[in-house]
Amino acid sequence: DIVMTQSPESLAVSLGERAIINCKSSHSLYSSFIKNYLAWYQQKQGQPPKLLIYWASTRESGVPDRFSGSGSGTDFTLTISDLRAEDVAVYYCQQYSSYPYTFGQGTKLEIK
Amino acid sequence: QLTLKESGPTLVKPTQPLTLTCSLSGLSLSSTKVDVAWLRQPPGKALEWLALVYWDDDKHYSPSLKNRLTLTRDSSKNQVVLTMTNMDPVDTATYYCAHRLYGAFDSWGQGTLVTVSS
């Protein structure tokens, strides 16, 4: 199985500032044919996850451009710019390069 | 717009099987290439992918649970059914069904909490 490791486990960021969440995979998620098989989700308390980013950097329809994904191979980053109160959530990365699909352990984002 | 809704028992006794139904609306399983997955999330823990059925009925299961899981696509009812045998208290979780887009999951049901307890 591909192991997904997120860092940090939690972080507190001031409103209007930038939050950066990292995700590292145990195997490369890159395919020269299609790109990087990595997605990012936001999960607010009591709600199902919401897809933010797929193919490592493609924003899902309706997701604000404050959310951006980057990285390739085994190292990926989710950046949230101009942090707002509604961004408080747990964020997960997920690989879909091979079965079984696997998720990171989550990063809890709070307001400082 | 595709919506998904999970249904099934909220309480299951240890060793008993669990059957969950994912009902889809907004897209037809019989006429559209729709791939549906099941995932779960124990209270306070991370997400875990369980199984996936493709539009052509090709199925994939988590190796750690493969012997306990069965997926069934019912196009006539627009439903995907997950059966998990031999339930244990560690299987207590919120179970989600979700639509697969390229491998990511772009639409999710609200989830159903299943507690395994005697």
mmCIF file of C-alpha atoms in Angstrom, chain A residues 26-75:
data_model
loop_
_atom_site.group_PDB
_atom_site.id
_atom_site.type_symbol
_atom_site.label_atom_id
_atom_site.label_comp_id
_atom_site.label_asym_id
_atom_site.label_seq_id
_atom_site.Cartn_x
_atom_site.Cartn_y
_atom_site.Cartn_z
ATOM 1 C CA SER A 26 5.792 6.479 0.021
ATOM 2 C CA HIS A 27 5.792 5.933 -3.750
ATOM 3 C CA SER A 28 5.803 8.343 -6.655
ATOM 4 C CA LEU A 29 2.324 9.387 -7.761
ATOM 5 C CA TYR A 30 3.571 10.741 -11.067
ATOM 6 C CA SER A 31 2.674 9.344 -14.447
ATOM 7 C CA SER A 32 4.112 10.964 -17.569
ATOM 8 C CA PHE A 33 0.885 10.041 -19.290
ATOM 9 C CA ILE A 34 -1.528 11.724 -16.930
ATOM 10 C CA LYS A 35 0.340 13.654 -14.201
ATOM 11 C CA ASN A 36 0.104 13.225 -10.425
ATOM 12 C CA TYR A 37 -2.617 11.059 -8.953
ATOM 13 C CA LEU A 38 -3.257 13.156 -5.855
ATOM 14 C CA ALA A 39 -6.329 14.875 -4.425
ATOM 15 C CA TRP A 40 -7.009 17.216 -1.506
ATOM 16 C CA TYR A 41 -10.187 17.365 0.567
ATOM 17 C CA GLN A 42 -11.627 19.679 3.186
ATOM 18 C CA GLN A 43 -13.798 18.215 5.922
ATOM 19 C CA LYS A 44 -15.691 20.477 8.266
ATOM 20 C CA GLN A 45 -17.076 19.222 11.546
ATOM 21 C CA GLY A 46 -20.048 16.905 11.050
ATOM 22 C CA GLN A 47 -19.863 17.041 7.248
ATOM 23 C CA PRO A 48 -18.602 14.708 4.527
ATOM 24 C CA PRO A 49 -15.319 15.584 2.833
ATOM 25 C CA LYS A 50 -15.362 18.099 0.023
ATOM 26 C CA LEU A 51 -13.056 17.720 -2.966
ATOM 27 C CA LEU A 52 -10.804 20.756 -3.388
ATOM 28 C CA ILE A 53 -8.012 19.691 -5.745
ATOM 29 C CA TYR A 54 -7.324 16.737 -8.042
ATOM 30 C CA TRP A 55 -4.413 15.856 -10.321
ATOM 31 C CA ALA A 56 -2.396 17.577 -7.559
ATOM 32 C CA SER A 57 -3.134 21.078 -8.841
ATOM 33 C CA THR A 58 -6.504 21.171 -10.638
ATOM 34 C CA ARG A 59 -9.066 23.078 -8.639
ATOM 35 C CA GLU A 60 -12.535 21.534 -8.437
ATOM 36 C CA SER A 61 -15.337 23.654 -9.849
ATOM 37 C CA GLY A 62 -16.526 26.257 -7.370
ATOM 38 C CA VAL A 63 -13.470 26.070 -5.131
ATOM 39 C CA PRO A 64 -12.030 29.552 -4.438
ATOM 40 C CA ASP A 65 -8.676 30.323 -6.009
ATOM 41 C CA ARG A 66 -7.337 30.920 -2.487
ATOM 42 C CA PHE A 67 -6.844 27.146 -2.488
ATOM 43 C CA SER A 68 -3.965 25.862 -4.582
ATOM 44 C CA GLY A 69 -2.144 22.572 -4.907
ATOM 45 C CA SER A 70 1.416 21.958 -6.001
ATOM 46 C CA GLY A 71 4.122 19.336 -6.018
ATOM 47 C CA SER A 72 5.038 16.242 -7.967
ATOM 48 C CA GLY A 73 6.314 12.727 -7.452
ATOM 49 C CA THR A 74 6.226 12.144 -3.714
ATOM 50 C CA ASP A 75 5.938 15.639 -2.225
#
